Short mmCIF file of C-alpha atoms and ligand atoms in Angstrom, two decimals:
data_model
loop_
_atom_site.label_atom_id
_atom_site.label_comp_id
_atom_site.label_asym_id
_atom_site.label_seq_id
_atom_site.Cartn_x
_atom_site.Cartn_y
_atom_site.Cartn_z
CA UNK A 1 -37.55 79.49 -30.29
CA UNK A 2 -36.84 75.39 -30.05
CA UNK A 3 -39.51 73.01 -29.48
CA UNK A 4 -39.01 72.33 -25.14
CA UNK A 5 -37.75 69.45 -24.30
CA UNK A 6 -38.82 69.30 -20.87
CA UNK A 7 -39.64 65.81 -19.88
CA UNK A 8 -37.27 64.19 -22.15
CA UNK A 9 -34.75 61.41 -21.11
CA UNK A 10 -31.61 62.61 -20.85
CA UNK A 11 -27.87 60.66 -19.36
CA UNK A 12 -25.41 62.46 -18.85
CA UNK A 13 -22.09 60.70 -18.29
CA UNK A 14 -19.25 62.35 -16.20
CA UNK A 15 -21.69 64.52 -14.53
CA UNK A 16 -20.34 64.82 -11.11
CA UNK A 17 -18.02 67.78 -12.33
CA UNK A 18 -16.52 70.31 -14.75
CA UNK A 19 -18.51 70.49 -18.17
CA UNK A 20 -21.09 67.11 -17.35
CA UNK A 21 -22.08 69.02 -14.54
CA UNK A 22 -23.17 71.87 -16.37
CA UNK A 23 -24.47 70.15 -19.10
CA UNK A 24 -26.74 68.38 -16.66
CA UNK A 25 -27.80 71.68 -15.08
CA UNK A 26 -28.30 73.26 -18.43
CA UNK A 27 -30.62 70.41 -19.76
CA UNK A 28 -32.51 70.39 -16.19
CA UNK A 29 -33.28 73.82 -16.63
CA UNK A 30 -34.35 73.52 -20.13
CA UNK A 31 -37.16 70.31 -18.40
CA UNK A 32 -35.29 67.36 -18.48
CA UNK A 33 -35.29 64.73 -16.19
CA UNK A 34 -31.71 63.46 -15.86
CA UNK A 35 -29.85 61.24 -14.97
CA UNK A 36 -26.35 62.51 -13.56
CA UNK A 37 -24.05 59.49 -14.24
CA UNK A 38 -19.88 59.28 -12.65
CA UNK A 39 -18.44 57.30 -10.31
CA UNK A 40 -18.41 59.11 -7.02
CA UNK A 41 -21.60 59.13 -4.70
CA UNK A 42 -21.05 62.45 -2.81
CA UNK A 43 -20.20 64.57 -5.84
CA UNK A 44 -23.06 62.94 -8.24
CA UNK A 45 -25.39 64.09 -5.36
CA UNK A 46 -24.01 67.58 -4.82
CA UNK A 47 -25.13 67.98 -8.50
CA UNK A 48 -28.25 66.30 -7.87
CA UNK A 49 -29.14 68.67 -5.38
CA UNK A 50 -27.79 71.75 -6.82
CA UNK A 51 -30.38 70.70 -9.69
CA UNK A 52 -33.23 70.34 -6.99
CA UNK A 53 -33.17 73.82 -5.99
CA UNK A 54 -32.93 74.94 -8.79
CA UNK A 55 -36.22 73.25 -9.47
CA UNK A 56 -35.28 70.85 -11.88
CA UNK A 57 -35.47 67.14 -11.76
CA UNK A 58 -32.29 65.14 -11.58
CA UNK A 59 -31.06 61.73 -9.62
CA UNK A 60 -27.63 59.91 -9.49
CA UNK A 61 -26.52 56.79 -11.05
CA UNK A 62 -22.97 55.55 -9.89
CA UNK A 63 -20.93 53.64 -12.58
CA UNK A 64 -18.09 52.77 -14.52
CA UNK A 65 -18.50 54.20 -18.51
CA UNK A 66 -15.57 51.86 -18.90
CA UNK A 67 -17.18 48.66 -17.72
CA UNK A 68 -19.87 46.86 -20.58
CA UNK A 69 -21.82 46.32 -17.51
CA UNK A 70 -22.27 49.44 -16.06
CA UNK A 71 -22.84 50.68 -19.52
CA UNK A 72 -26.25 48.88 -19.62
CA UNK A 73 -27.06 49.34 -16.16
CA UNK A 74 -27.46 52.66 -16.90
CA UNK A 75 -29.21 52.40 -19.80
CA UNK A 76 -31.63 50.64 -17.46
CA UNK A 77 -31.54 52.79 -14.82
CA UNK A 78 -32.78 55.77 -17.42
CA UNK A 79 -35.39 53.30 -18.56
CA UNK A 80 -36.75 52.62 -15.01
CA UNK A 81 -36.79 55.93 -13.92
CA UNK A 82 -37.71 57.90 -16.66
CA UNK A 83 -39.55 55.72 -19.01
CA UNK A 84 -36.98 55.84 -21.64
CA UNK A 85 -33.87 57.16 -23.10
CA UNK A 86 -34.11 60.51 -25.40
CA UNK A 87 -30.94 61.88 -25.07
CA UNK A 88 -27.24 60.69 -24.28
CA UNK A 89 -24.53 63.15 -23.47
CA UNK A 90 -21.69 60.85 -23.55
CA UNK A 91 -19.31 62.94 -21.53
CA UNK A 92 -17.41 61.09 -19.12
CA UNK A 93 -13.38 61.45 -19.67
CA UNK A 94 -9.96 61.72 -18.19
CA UNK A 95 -6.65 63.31 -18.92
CA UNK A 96 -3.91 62.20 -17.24
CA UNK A 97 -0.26 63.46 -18.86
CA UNK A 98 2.18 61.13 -19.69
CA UNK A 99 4.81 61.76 -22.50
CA UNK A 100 5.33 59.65 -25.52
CA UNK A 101 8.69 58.43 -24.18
CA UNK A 102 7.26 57.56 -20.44
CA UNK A 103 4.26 56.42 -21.30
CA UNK A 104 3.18 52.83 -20.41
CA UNK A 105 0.66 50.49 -21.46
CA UNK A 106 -1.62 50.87 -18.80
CA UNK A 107 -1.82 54.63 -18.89
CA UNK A 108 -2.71 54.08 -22.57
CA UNK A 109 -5.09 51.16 -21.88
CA UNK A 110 -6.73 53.70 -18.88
CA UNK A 111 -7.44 56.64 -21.15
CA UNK A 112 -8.31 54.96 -24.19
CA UNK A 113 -10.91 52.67 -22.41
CA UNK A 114 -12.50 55.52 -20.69
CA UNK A 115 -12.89 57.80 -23.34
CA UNK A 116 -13.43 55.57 -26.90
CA UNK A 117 -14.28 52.45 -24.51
CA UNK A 118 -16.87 54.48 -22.88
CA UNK A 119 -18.32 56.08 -25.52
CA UNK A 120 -18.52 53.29 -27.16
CA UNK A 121 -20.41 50.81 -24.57
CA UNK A 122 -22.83 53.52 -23.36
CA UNK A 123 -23.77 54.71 -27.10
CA UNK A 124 -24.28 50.58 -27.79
CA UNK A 125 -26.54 50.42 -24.43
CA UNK A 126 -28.74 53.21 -25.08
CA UNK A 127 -29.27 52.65 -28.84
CA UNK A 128 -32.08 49.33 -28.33
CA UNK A 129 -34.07 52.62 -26.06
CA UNK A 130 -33.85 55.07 -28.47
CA UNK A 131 -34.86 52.50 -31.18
CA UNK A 132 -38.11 51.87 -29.27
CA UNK A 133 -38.83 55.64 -29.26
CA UNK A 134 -38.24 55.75 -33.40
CA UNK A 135 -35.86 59.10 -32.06
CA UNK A 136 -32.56 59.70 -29.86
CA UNK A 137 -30.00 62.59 -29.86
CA UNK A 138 -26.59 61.15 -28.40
CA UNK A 139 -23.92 63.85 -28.09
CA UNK A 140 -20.17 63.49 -27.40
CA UNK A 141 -18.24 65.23 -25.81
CA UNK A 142 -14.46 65.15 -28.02
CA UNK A 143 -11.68 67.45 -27.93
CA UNK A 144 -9.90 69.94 -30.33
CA UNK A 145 -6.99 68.24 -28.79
CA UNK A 146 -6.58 65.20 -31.03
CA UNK A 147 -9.29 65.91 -33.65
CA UNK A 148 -7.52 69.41 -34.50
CA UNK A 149 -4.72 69.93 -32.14
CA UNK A 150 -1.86 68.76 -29.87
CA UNK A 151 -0.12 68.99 -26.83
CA UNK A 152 2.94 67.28 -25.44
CA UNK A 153 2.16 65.04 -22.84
CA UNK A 154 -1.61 64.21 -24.30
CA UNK A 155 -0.93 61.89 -27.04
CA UNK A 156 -3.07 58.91 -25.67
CA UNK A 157 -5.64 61.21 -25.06
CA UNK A 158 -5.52 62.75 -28.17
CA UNK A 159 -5.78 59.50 -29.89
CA UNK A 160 -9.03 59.16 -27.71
CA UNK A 161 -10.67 62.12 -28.62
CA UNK A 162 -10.25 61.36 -31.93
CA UNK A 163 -11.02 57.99 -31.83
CA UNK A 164 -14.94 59.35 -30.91
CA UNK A 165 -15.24 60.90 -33.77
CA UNK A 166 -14.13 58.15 -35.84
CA UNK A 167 -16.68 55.84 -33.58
CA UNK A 168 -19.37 59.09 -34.70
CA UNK A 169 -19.28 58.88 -38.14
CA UNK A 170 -19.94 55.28 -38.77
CA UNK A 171 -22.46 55.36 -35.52
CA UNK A 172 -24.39 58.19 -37.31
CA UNK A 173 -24.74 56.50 -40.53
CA UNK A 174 -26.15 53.03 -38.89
CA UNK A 175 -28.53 54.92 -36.79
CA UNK A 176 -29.57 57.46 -38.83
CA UNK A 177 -32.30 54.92 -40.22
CA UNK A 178 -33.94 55.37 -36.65
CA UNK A 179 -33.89 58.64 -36.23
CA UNK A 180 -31.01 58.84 -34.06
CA UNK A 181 -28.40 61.40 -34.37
CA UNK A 182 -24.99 61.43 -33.20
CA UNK A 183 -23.03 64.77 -32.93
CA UNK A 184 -20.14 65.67 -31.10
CA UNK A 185 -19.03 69.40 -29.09
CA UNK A 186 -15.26 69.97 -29.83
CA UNK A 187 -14.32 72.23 -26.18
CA UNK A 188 -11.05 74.31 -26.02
CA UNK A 189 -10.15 74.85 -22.76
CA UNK A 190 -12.95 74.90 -20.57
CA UNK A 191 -12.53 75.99 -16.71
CA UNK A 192 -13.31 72.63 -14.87
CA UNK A 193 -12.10 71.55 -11.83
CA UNK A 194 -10.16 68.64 -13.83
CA UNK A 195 -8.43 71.54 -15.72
CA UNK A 196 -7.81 73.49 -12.52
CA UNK A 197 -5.38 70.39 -11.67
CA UNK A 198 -3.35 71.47 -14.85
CA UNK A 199 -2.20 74.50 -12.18
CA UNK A 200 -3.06 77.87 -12.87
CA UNK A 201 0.08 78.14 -15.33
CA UNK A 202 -1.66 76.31 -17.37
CA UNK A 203 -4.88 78.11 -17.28
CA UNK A 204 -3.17 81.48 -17.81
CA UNK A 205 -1.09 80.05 -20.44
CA UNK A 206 -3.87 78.79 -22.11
CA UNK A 207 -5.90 81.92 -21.60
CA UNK A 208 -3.00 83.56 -23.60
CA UNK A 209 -3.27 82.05 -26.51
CA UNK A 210 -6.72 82.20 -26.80
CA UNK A 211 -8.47 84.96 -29.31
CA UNK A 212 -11.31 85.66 -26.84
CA UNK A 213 -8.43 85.43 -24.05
CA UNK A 214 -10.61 83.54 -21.75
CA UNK A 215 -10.87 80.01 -20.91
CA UNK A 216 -14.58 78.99 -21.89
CA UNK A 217 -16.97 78.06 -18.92
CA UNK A 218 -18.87 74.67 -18.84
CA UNK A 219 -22.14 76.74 -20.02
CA UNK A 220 -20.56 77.19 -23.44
CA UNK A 221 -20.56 73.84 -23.79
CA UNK A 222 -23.96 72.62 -22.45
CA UNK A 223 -25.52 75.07 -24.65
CA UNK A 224 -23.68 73.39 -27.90
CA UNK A 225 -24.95 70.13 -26.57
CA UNK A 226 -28.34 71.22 -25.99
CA UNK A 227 -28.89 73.05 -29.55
CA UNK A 228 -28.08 69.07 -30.76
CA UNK A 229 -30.87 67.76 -28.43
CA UNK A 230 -33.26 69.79 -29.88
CA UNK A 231 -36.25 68.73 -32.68
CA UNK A 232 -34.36 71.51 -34.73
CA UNK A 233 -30.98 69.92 -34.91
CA UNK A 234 -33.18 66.80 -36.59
CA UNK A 235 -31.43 66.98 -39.78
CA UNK A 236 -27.57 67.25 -38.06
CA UNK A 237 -25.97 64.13 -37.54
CA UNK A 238 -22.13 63.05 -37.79
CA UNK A 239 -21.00 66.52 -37.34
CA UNK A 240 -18.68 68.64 -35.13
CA UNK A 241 -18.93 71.74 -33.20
CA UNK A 242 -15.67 73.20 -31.75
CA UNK A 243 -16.53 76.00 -29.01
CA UNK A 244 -13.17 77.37 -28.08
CA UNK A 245 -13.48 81.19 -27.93
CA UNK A 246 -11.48 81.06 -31.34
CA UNK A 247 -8.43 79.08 -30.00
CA UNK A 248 -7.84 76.72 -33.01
CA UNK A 249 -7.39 79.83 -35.45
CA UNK A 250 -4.58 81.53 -34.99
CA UNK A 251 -1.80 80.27 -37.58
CA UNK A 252 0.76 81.43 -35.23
CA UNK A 253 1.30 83.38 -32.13
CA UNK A 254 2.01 86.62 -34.03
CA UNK A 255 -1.44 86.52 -35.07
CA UNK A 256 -2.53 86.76 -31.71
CA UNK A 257 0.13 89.82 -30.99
CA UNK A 258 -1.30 91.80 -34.24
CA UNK A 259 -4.79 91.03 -33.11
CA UNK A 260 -3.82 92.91 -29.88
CA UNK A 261 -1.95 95.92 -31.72
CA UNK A 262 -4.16 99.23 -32.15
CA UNK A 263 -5.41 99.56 -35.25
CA UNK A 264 -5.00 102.94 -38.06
CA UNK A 265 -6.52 103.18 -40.73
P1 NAP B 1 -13.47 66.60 -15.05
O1 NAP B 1 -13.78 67.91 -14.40
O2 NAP B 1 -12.25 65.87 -14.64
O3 NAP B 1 -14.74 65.64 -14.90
C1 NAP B 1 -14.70 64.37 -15.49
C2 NAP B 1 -16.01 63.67 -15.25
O4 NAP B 1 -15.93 62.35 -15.83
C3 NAP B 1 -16.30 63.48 -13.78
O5 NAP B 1 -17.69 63.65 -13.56
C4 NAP B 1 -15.91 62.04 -13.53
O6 NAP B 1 -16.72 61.51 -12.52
C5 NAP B 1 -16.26 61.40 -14.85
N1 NAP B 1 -15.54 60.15 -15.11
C6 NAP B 1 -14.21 59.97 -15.32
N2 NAP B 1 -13.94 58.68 -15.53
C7 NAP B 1 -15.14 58.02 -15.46
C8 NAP B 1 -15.52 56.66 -15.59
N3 NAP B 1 -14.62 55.70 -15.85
N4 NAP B 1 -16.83 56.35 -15.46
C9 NAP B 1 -17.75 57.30 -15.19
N5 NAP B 1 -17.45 58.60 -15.06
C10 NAP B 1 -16.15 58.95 -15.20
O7 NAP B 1 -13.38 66.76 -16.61
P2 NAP B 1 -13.96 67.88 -17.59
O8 NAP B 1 -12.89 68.87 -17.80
O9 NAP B 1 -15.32 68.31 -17.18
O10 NAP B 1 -14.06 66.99 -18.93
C11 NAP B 1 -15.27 66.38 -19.33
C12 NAP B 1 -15.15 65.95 -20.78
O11 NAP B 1 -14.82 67.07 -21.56
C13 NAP B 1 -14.06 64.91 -21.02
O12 NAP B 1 -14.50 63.98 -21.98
C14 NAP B 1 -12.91 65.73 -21.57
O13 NAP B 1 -12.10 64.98 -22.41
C15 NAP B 1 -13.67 66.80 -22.33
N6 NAP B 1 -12.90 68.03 -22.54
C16 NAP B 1 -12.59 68.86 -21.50
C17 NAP B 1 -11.89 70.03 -21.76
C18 NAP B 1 -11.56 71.04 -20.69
O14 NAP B 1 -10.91 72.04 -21.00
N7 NAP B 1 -11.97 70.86 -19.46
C19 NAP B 1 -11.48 70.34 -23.07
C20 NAP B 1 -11.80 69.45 -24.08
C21 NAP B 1 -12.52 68.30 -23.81
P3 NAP B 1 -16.23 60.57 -11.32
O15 NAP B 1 -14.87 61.02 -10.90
O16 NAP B 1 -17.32 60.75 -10.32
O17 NAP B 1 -16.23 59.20 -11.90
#
């Protein structure tokens, strides 16, 4: 068994939905107080709730992951209300499509500066906490779009995703004198209600091509994340764990077709 980490510190951006919403729940369950950050009041305290009965110990913070001063305001809002910062699940993220050839500036400028820009100002705000504490787990949430894959229509988003783990390495070598680590979960497609937009073409495509043939549920994510909270995970930092029921593996769709085809021996 891991070392609990109920009581710890824990922000979780992009936690009024999809897969920060069950990270939040997961890490609540496992004892943590957290702090369920996104930008909408009603859905950050549906979650909030949801974490209450289940006896856990949770409260909203409303901001902007994009904006350098939201960033440290809730760095400071962890720090008021719980003492401290232990763990940041740097989450928060959008997909819009746009392809290549109609894509403008500002849908570039919108993606990228949620999901590097974001990652970037709320890893920065946390770090002075987490210094204090001589520990600190952050843990991003990337893409295997990007980092391994593509998809037509995603190519600023892509760029993003990888971008993180670009940010990660360096990030893990300057704060790995502090005992910080910084890890990142790789999800395939996960069933979130920002994926449900996709249509449920999209989904069922997706399921399709997918070894496991499911889509993976926000759980198989927060329990990546929450393996890289732990004391255990001390001596992993800079690294990347894709959870995607197998869906970066097949070398073609045939693969998938002879997977399905009865075996004799
Ligand atoms: P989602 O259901 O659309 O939820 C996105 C979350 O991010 C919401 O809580 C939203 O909250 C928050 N958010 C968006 N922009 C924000 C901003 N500027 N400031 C603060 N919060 C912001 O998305 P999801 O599918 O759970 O995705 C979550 C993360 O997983 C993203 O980083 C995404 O790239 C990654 N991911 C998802 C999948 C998948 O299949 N679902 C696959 C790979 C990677 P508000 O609207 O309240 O601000």
């Amino acid at each position: 068994m891991f070392t609990s980490i109920a009581g710890r510190s824990v922000i979780v951006t992009g936690a009024t939905r999809g897969i920060g919403a069950g990270i939040a729940r997961v890490f609540a369950a496992a004892g943590a107080r957290v702090l369920v950050v996104g930008r909408q009041a009603e859905a950050a305290e549906a979650v909030v709730e949801q974490i209450a009965h289940a006896g856990g110990t949770a409260s909203a913070f409303l901001a902007d992951v994009a904006d350098s001063e939201s960033a440290a305001a809730i760095a400071a809002a962890a720090i008021e209300r719980h003492g401290g910062i232990d763990v940041l699940c740097a989450n928060a993220g959008i997909y819009p499509e746009a392809r290549l050839t109609e894509m403008s500036v500002a849908d570039w400028d919108r993606v990228l500066d949620t999901n590097a820009r974001g990652t970037f100002l709320c890893v920065q705000a946390c770090v002075p906490a987490m210094r204090a504490r001589g520990r600190g787990r952050v843990i991003i949430t990337s893409s295997i779009t990007g980092p391994i894959t593509g998809y037509p229509g995603w190519s600023h988003y892509g760029a993003s995703k990888a971008a993180q783990l670009g940010f990660m390495r360096t990030a893990a070598i300057e704060l790995a004198p502090y005992g910080i680590t910084v890890n990142a979960v790789l999800p395939g497609n996960i069933m979130t209600e920002g994926l449900a937009a996709n249509g449920p073409e999209y989904a069922a495509q997706m399921a399709a091509s997918i070894p496991q043939r499911r889509l993976g549920s926000v759980e198989d994510i927060a329990h990546a994340a929450l393996f890289f909270a732990t004391d255990e995970a001390a001596y992993i930092t800079g690294q990347t764990l894709v959870i995607d029921g197998g869906q970066v593996l097949p070398e073609s769709l045939a693969a998938l077709d002879a997977a399905a085809e009865p075996f004799s021996a």
